[in-house]
CSV table of C-alpha atoms in Angstrom, one decimal:
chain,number,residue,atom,x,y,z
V,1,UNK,CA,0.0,0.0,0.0
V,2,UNK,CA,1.7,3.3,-0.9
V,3,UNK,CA,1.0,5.4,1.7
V,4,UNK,CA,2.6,3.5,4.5
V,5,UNK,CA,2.0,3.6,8.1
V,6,UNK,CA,5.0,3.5,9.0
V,7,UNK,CA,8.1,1.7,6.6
V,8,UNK,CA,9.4,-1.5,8.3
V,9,UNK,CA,12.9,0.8,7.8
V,10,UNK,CA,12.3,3.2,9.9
V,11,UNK,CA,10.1,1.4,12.3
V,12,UNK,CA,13.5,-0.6,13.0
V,13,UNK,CA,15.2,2.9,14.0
V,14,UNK,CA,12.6,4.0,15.9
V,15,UNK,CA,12.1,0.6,17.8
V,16,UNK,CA,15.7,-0.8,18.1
V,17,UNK,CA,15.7,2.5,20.4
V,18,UNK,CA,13.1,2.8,22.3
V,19,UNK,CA,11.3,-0.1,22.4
V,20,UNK,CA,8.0,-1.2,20.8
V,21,UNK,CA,5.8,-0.9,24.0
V,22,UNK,CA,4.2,2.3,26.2
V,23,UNK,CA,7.4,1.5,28.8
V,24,UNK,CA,11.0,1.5,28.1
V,25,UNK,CA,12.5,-1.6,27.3
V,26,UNK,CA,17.0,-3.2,27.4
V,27,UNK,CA,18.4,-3.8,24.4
V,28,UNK,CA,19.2,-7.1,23.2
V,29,UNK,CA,22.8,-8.0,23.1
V,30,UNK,CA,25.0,-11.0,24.1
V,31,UNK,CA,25.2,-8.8,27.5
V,32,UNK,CA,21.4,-8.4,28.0
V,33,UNK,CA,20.8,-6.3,30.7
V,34,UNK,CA,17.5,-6.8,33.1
V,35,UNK,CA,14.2,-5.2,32.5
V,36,UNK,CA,14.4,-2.2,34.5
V,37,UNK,CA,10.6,-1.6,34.3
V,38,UNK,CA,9.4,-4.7,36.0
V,39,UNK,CA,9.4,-4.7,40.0
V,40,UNK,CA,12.7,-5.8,41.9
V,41,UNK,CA,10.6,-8.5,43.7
V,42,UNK,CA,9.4,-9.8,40.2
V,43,UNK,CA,11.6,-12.7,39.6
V,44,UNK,CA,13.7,-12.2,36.2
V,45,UNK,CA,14.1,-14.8,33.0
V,46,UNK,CA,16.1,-15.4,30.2
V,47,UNK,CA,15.6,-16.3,26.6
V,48,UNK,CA,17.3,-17.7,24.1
V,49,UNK,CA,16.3,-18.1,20.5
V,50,UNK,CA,17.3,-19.8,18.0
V,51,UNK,CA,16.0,-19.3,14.0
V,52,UNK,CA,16.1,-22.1,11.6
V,53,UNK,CA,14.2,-22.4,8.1
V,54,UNK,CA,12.7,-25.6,6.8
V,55,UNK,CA,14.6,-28.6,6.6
V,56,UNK,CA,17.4,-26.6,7.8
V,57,UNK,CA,17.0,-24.5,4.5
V,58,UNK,CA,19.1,-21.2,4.4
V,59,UNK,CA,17.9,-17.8,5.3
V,60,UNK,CA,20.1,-15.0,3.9
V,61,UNK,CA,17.8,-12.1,4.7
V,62,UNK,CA,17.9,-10.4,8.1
V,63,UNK,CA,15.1,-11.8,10.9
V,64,UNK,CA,12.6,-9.6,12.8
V,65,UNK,CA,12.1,-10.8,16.1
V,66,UNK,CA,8.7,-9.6,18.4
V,67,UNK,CA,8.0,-10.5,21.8
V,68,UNK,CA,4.7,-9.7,22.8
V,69,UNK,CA,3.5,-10.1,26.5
V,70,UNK,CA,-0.2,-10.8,25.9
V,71,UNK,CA,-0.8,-8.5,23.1
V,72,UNK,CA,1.2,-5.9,23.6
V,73,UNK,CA,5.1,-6.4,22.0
V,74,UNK,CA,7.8,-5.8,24.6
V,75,UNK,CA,10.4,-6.4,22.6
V,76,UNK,CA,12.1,-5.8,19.0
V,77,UNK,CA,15.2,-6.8,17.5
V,78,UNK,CA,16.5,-7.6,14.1
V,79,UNK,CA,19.0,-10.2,13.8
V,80,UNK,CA,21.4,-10.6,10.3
V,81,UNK,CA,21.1,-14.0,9.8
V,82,UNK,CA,20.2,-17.5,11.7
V,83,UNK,CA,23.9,-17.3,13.5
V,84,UNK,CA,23.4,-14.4,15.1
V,85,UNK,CA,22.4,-14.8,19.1
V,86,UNK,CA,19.1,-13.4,20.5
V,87,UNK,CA,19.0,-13.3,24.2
V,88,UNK,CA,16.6,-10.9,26.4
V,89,UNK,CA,16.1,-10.8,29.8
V,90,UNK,CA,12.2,-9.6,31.2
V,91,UNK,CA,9.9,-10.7,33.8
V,92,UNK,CA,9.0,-14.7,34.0
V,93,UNK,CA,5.4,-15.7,32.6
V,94,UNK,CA,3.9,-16.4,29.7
V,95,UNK,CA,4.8,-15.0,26.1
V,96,UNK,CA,3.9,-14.7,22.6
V,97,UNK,CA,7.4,-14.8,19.7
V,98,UNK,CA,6.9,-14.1,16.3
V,99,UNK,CA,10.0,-14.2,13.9
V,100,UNK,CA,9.6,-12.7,10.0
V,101,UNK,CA,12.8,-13.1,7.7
V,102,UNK,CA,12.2,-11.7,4.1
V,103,UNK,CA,10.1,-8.5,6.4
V,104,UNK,CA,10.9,-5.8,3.8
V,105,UNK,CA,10.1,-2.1,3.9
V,106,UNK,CA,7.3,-2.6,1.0
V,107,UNK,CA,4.9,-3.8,3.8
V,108,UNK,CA,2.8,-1.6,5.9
V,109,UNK,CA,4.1,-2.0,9.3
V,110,UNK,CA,1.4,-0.8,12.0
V,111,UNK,CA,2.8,2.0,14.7
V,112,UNK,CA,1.2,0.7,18.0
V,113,UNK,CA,0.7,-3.0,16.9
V,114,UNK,CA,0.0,-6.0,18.8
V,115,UNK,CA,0.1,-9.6,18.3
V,116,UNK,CA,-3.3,-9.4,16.3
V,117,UNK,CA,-2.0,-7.0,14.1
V,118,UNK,CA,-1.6,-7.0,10.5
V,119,UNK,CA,1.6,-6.4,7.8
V,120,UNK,CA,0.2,-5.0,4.9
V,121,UNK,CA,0.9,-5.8,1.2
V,122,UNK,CA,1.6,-2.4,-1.0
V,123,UNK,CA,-1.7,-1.9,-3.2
V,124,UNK,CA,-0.6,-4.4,-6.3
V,125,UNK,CA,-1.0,-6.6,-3.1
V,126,UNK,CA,2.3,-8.9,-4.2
V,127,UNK,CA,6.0,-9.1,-2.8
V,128,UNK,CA,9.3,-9.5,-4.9
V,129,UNK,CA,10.8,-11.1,-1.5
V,130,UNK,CA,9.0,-14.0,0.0
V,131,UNK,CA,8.0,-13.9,3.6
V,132,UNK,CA,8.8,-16.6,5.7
V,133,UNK,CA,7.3,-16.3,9.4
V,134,UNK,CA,7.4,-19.0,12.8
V,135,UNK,CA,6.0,-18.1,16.2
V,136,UNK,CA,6.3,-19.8,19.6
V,137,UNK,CA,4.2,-19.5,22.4
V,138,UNK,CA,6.7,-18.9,25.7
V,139,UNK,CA,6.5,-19.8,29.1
V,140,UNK,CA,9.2,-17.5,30.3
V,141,UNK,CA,11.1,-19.5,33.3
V,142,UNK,CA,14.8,-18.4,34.8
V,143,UNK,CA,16.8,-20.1,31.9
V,144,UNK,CA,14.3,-20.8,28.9
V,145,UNK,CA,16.3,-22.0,25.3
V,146,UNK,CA,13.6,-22.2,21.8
V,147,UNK,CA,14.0,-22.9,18.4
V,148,UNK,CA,11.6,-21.7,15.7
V,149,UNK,CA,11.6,-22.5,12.4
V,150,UNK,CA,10.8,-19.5,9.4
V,151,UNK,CA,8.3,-21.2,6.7
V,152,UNK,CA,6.9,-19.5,3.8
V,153,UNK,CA,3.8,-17.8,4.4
V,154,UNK,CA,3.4,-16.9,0.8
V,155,UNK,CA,2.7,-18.6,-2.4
V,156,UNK,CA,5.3,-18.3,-5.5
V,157,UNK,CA,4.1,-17.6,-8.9
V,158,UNK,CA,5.7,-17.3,-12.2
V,159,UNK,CA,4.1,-16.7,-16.0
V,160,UNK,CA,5.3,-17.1,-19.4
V,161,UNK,CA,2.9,-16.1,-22.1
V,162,UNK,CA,3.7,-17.3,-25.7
V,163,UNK,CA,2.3,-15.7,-29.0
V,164,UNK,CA,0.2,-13.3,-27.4
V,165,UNK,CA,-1.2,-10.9,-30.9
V,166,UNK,CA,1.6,-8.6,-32.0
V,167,UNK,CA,-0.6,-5.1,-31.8
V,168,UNK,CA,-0.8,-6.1,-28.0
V,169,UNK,CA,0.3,-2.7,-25.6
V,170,UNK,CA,-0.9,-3.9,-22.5
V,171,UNK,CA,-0.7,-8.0,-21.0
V,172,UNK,CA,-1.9,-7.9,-17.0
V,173,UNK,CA,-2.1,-11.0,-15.2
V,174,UNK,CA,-5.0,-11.2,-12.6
V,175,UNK,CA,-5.1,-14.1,-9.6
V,176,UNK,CA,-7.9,-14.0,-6.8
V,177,UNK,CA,-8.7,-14.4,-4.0
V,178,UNK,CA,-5.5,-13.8,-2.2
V,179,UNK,CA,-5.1,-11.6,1.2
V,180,UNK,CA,-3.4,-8.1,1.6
V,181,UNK,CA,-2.3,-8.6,4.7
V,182,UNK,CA,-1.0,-10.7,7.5
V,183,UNK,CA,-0.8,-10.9,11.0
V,184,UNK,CA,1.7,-11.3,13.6
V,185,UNK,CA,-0.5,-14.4,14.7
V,186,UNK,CA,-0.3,-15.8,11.4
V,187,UNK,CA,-3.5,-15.1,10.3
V,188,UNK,CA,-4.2,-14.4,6.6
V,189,UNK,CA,-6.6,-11.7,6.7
V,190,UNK,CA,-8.6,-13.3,4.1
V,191,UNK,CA,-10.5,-10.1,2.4
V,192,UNK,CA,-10.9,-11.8,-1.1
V,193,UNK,CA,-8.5,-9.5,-3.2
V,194,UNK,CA,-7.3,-10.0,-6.3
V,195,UNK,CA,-3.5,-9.3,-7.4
V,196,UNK,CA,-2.7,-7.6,-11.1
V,197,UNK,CA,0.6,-7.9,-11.9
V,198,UNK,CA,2.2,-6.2,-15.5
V,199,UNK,CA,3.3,-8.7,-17.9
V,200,UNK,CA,6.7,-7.8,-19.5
V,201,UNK,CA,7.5,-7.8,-23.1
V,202,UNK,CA,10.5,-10.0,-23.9
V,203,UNK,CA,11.3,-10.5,-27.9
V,204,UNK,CA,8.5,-13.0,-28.7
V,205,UNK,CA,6.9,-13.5,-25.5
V,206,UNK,CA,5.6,-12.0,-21.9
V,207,UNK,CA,6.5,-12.9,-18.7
V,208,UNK,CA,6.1,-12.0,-15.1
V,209,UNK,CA,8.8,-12.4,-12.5
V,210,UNK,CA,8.8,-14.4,-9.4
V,211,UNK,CA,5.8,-12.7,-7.0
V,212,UNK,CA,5.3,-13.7,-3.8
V,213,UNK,CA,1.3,-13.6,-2.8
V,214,UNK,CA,-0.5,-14.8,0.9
V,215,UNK,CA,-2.7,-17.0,0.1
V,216,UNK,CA,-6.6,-16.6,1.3
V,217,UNK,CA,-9.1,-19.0,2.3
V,218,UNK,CA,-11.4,-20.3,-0.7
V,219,UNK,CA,-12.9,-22.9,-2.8
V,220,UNK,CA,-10.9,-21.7,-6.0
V,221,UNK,CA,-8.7,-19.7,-7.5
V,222,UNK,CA,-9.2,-17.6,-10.8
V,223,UNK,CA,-6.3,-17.2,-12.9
V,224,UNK,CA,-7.3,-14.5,-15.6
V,225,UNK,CA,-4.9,-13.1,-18.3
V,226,UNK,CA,-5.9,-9.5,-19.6
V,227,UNK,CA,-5.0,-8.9,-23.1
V,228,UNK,CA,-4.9,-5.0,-24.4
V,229,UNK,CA,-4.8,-4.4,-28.5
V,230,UNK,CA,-6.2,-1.6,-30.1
V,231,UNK,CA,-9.3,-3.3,-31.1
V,232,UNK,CA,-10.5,-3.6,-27.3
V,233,UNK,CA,-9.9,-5.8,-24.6
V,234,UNK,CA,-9.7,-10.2,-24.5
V,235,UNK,CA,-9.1,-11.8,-21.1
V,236,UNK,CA,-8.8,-15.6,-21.1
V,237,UNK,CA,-9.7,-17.2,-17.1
V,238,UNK,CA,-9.3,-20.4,-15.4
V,239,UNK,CA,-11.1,-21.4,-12.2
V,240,UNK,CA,-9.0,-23.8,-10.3
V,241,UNK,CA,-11.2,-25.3,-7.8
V,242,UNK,CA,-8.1,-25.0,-5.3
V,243,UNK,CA,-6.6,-22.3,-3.2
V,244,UNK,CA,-3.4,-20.8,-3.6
V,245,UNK,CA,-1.6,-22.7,-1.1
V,246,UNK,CA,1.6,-21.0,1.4
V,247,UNK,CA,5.3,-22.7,0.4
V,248,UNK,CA,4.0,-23.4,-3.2
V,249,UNK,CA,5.6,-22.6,-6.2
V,250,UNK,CA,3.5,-22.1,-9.2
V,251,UNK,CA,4.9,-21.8,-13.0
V,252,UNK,CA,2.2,-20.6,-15.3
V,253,UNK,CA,3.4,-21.2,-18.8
V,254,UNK,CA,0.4,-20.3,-21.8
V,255,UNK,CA,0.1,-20.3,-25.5
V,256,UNK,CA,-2.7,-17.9,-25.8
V,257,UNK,CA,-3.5,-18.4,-29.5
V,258,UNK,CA,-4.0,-22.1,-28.7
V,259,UNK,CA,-5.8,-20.8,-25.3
V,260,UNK,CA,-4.1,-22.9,-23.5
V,261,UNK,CA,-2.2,-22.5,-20.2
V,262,UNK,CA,0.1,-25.2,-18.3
V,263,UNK,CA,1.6,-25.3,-14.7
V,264,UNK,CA,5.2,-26.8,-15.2
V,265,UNK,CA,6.9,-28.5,-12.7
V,266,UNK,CA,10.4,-27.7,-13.7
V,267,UNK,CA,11.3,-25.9,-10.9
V,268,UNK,CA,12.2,-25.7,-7.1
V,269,UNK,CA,13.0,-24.1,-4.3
V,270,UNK,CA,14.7,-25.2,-1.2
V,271,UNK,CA,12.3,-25.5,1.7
V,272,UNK,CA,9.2,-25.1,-0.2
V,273,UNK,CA,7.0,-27.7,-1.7
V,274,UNK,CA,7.7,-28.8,-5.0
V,275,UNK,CA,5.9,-27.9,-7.7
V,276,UNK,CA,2.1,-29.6,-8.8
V,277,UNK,CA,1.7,-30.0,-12.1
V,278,UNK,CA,-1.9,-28.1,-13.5
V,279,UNK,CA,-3.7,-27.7,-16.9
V,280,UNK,CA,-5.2,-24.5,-17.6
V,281,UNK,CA,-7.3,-24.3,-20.9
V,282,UNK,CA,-8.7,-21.2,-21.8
V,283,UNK,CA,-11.6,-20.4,-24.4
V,284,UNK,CA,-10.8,-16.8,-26.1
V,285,UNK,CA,-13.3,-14.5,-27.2
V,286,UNK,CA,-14.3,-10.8,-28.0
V,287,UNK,CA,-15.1,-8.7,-24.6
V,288,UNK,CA,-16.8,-6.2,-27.1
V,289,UNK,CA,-19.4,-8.5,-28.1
V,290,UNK,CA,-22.4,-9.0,-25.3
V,291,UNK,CA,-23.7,-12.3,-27.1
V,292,UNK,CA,-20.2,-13.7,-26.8
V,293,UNK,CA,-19.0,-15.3,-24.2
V,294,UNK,CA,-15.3,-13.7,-23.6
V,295,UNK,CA,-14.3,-15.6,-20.1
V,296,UNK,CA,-14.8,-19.7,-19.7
V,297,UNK,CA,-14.6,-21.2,-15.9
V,298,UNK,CA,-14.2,-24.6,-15.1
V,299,UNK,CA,-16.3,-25.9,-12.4
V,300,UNK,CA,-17.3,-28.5,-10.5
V,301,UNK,CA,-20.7,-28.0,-11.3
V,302,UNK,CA,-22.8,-25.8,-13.6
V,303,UNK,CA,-24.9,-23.2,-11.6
V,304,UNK,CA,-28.5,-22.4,-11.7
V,305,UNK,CA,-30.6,-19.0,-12.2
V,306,UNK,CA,-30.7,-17.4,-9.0
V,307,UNK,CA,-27.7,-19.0,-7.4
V,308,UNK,CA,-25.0,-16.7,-6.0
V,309,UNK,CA,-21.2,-17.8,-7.5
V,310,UNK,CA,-18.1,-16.5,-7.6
V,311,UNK,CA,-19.4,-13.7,-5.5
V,312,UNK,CA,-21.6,-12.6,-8.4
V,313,UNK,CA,-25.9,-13.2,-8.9
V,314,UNK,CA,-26.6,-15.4,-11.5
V,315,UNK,CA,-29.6,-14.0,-13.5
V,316,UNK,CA,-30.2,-16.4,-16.5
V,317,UNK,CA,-28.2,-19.5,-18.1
V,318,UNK,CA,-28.4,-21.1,-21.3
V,319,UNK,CA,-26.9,-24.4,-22.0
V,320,UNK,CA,-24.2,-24.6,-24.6
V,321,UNK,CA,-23.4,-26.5,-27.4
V,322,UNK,CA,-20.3,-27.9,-26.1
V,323,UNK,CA,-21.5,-29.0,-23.3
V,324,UNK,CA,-20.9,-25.9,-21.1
V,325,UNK,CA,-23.3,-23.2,-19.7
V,326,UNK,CA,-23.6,-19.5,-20.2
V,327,UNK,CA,-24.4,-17.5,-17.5
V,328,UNK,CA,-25.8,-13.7,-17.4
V,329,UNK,CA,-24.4,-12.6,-13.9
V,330,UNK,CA,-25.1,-9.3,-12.4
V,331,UNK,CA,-22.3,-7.4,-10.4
V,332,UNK,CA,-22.3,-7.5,-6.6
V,333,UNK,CA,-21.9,-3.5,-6.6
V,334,UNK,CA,-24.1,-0.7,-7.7
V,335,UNK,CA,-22.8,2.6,-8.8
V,336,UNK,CA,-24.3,6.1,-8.7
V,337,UNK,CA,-23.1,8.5,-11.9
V,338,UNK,CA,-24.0,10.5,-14.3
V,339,UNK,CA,-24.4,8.7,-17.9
V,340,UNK,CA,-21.4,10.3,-19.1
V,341,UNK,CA,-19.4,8.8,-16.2
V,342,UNK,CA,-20.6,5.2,-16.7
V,343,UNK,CA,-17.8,4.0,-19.0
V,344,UNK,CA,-15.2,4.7,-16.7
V,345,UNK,CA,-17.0,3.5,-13.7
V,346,UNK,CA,-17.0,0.4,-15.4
V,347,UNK,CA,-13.0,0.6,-17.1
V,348,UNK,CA,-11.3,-0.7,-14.3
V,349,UNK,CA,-14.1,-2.7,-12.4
V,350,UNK,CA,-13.3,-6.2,-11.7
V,351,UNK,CA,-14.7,-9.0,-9.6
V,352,UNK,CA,-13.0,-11.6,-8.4
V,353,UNK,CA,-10.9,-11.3,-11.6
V,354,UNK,CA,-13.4,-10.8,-14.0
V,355,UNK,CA,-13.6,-7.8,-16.0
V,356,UNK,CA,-15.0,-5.8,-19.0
V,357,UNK,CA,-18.4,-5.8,-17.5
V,358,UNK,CA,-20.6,-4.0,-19.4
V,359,UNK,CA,-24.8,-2.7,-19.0
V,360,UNK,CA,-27.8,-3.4,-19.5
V,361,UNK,CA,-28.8,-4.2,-23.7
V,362,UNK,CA,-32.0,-2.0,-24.3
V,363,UNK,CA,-33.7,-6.1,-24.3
V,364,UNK,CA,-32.2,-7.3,-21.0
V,365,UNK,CA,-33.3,-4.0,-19.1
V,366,UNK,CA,-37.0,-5.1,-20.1
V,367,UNK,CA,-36.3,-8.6,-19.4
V,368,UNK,CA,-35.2,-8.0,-15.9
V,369,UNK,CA,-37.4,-5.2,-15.4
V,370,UNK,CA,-40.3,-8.3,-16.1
V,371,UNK,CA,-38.3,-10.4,-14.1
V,372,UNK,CA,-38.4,-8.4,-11.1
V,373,UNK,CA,-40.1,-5.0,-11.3
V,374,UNK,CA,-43.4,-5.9,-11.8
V,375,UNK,CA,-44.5,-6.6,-8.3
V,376,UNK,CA,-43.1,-5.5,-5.0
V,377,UNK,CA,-43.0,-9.4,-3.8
V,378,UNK,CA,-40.6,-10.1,-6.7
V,379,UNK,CA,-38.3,-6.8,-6.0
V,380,UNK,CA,-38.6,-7.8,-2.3
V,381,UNK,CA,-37.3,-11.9,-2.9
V,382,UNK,CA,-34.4,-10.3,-5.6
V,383,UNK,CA,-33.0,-7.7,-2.7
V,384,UNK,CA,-33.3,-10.7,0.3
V,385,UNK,CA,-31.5,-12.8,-1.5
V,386,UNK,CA,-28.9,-10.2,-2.8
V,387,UNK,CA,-28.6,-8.9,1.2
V,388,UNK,CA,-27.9,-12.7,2.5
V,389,UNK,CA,-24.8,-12.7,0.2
V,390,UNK,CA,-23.9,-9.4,0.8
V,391,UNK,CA,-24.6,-8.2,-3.0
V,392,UNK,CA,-26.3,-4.0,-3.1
V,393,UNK,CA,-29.6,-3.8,-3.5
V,394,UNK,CA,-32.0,-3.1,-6.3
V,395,UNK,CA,-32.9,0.3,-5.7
V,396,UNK,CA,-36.7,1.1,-6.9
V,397,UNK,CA,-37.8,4.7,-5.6
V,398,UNK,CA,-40.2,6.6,-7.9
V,399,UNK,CA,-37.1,9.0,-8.8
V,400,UNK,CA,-34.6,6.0,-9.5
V,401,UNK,CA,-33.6,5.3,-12.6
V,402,UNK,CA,-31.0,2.5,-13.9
V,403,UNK,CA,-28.8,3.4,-17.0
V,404,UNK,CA,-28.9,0.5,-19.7
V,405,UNK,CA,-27.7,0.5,-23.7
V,406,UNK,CA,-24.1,1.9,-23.3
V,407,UNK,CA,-25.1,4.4,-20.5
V,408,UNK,CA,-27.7,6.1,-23.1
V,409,UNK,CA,-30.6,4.7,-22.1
V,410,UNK,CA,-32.1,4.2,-18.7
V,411,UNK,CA,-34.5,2.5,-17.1
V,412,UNK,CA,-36.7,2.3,-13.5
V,413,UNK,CA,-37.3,-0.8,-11.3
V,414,UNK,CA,-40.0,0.6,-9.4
V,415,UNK,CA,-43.5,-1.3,-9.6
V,416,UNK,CA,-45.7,1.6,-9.6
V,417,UNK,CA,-44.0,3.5,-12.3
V,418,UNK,CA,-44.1,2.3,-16.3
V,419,UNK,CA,-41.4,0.2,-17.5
V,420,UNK,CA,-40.7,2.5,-20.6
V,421,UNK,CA,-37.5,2.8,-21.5
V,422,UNK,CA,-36.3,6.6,-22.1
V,423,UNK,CA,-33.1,8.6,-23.5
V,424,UNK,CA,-30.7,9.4,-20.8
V,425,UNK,CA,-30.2,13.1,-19.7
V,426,UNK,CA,-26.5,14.9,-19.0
V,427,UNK,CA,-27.5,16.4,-15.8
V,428,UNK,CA,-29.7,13.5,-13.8
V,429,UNK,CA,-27.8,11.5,-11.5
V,430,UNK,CA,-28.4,7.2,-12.6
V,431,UNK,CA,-28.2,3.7,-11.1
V,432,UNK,CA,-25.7,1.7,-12.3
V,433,UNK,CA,-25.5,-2.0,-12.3
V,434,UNK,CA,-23.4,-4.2,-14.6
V,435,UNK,CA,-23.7,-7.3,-16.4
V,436,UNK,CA,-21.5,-9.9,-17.9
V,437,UNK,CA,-21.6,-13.2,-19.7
V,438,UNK,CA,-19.6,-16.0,-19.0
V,439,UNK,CA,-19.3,-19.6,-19.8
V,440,UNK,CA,-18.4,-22.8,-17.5
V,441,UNK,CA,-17.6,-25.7,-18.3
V,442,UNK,CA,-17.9,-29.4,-15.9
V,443,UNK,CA,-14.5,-30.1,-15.3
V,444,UNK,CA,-13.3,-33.5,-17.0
């Protein structure tokens, strides 16, 4: 996130000086000296850490080391590598110790934190350095020796894309749900976001550079690749029906004009997992074209009218040819805009990955206006079952009016007032509420 609370950098100064807690606190050094705030009568303890990474694997960047009494932190230090010695002397009891190697200045690092608090990922919500984390929980005695060992706490990904179109100026890779933050605690904070990283252009191909993401808690994730030319916009998704997992290494390799993608397993790195090997296949298609299907899912099974998925309302299906279903979703959020705002209320809109969503056709205002506009009972049963997934509303007051056709026409979903479809003014503020078709497919 740009603007930082407070850069890991300076919070380091700041700390290794004064402490990370309301009182002052020693420093740590081989010749720890007692904790001058704690009572005379309270009896003192020692500890010792030491840092190790998986399997013994090495850990060349510096270690951040947090002792937190209860929730508050007591104690910070940084350490240069896995031989340096951590001792610190405080009051015996019970203790909470958090160690973070790979902690770089890129994370938003709280001011006052505790041990619930969160490290925040910058806004493209992805690390060039992973971030390996171990805690311990402490029962402080007189003499009191642990080892924890740093895992990664972050998923590795890599892409390749092959004979993407030649006129192409813009290649953005898109992978959700994954978390922005995470806490001391080692909790993900699991807030469904999704990651856009800028492909490079090299020679005959695109690529993106090792990122590092944290992982979030879900039933899938969607792998979209965003294609920019100047005859509009193409983006080719995969739903795996898998979450990113922490300590895995992914290698995306595609070949879009055969919209296909693989997950290689050429690759490894020491103390992670090794890599699982995943077929992506993509079906391409024209964003600019509202009968046309421009995003295909795989799925474990094909949803129904009515149904809430991938965080979106599914309005109407229509079985496919090949086997597969389209499905007319409608957007979880509602904007408010003039009509000549609309397009770029919509430009950079995305949901769970999914973008170029699009309004209302002059025919599919009508149709949902029938659907569920005609009676209050059917506005009320849309909205109830919009709340219980945390969707917006439908908003139907006399006065509201929804834009539809390209933001030039709008429309009204109130009962009591005609269904017409009228010409959009410049000055009236609108309703807006997006569509977009996609197609799932069982997977095999």
């Amino acid at each position: 996130m740009k603007h930082l609370l407070l850069s890991l950098a300076s919070c380091l100064t700041g700390l290794l000086a004064t402490g990370c807690s309301p009182y002052q606190l020693a420093e740590t050094d081989n010749d720890t000296e007692p904790d001058t705030t704690v009572s005379s009568t309270q009896e003192q303890g020692q500890l010792a850490l030491q840092v190790r990474g998986t399997d013994n694997s090495p850990i060349t960047s510096p270690i951040t080391v947090c002792l937190f009494d209860d929730q508050r932190c007591v104690h910070q230090t940084q350490l240069e590598n896995t031989d340096t010695p951590y001792r610190f002397q405080t009051r015996q009891g019970s203790y909470h110790l958090t160690a973070f190697a790979g902690l770089t200045d890129a994370y938003s690092f709280p001011k006052d934190f505790t041990y619930e608090s969160f490290l925040t990922l910058p806004s493209d919500l992805y690390s060039t350095t992973p971030l390996l984390a171990g805690r311990s929980d402490v029962q402080l005695s007189k003499d009191t020796q642990i080892t924890v060992q740093l895992s990664p706490a972050m998923s590795s990904v890599q892409a390749t894309l092959h004979q993407v179109p030649q006129d192409a100026t813009e290649v953005t890779l898109h992978l959700s749900p994954v978390s922005s933050a995470y806490s001391f605690s080692g909790k993900y904070k699991n807030d469904q976001q999704t990651c856009r990283a800028a492909c490079q252009r090299e020679t005959d191909q695109w690529t993106v550079p090792t990122l590092y993401l944290l992982p979030s808690e879900s039933t899938y994730t969607l792998l979209s690749v965003q294609v920019t030319t100047p005859a509009g916009v193409e983006t080719q998704s995969y739903s795996l029906p898998n979450a990113l997992e922490a300590g895995q290494p992914y290698r995306l390799k595609g070949n879009l004009s055969d919209n296909k993608m693989t997950l290689e397993g050429t690759f490894s790195v020491e103390g992670w997992k090794p890599v699982t090997e995943i077929e992506f296949t993509f079906e391409g298609g024209s964003a600019t074209l509202p009968d046309d299907p421009s995003t295909t899912f795989t799925v474990t099974r094909l949803p129904e009218p009515g149904e809430v998925w991938n965080g979106c309302y599914v309005w109407e299906t229509e079985d496919a040819e090949d086997g597969g279903r389209d499905l007319l979703l409608l957007s979880p959020a509602s904007f408010s805009c003039q009509a000549a705002q609309g397009a770029t209320e919509l430009a950079d809109y995305t949901v769970n990955g999914i973008g170029n969503w699009r309004t209302f056709s002059k025919d599919e205002a009508k149709r949902f206006r029938s659907r569920f506009g005609e009676t209050m009972s059917q506005l009320m049963a849309l909205n109830d079952q919009l709340g219980r997934h945390g969707l917006a509303a439908i908003i139907a007051g006399e006065d509201d009016r929804y834009l539809c056709e390209n933001c030039e026409y709008s429309f009204t979903m109130c009962p009591t007032k005609s269904g017409s479809i009228t010409k959009a003014g410049s000055q009236k503020t609108y309703h807006l509420r997006a569509v977009k078709l996609v197609r799932v497919r069982l997977q095999e």
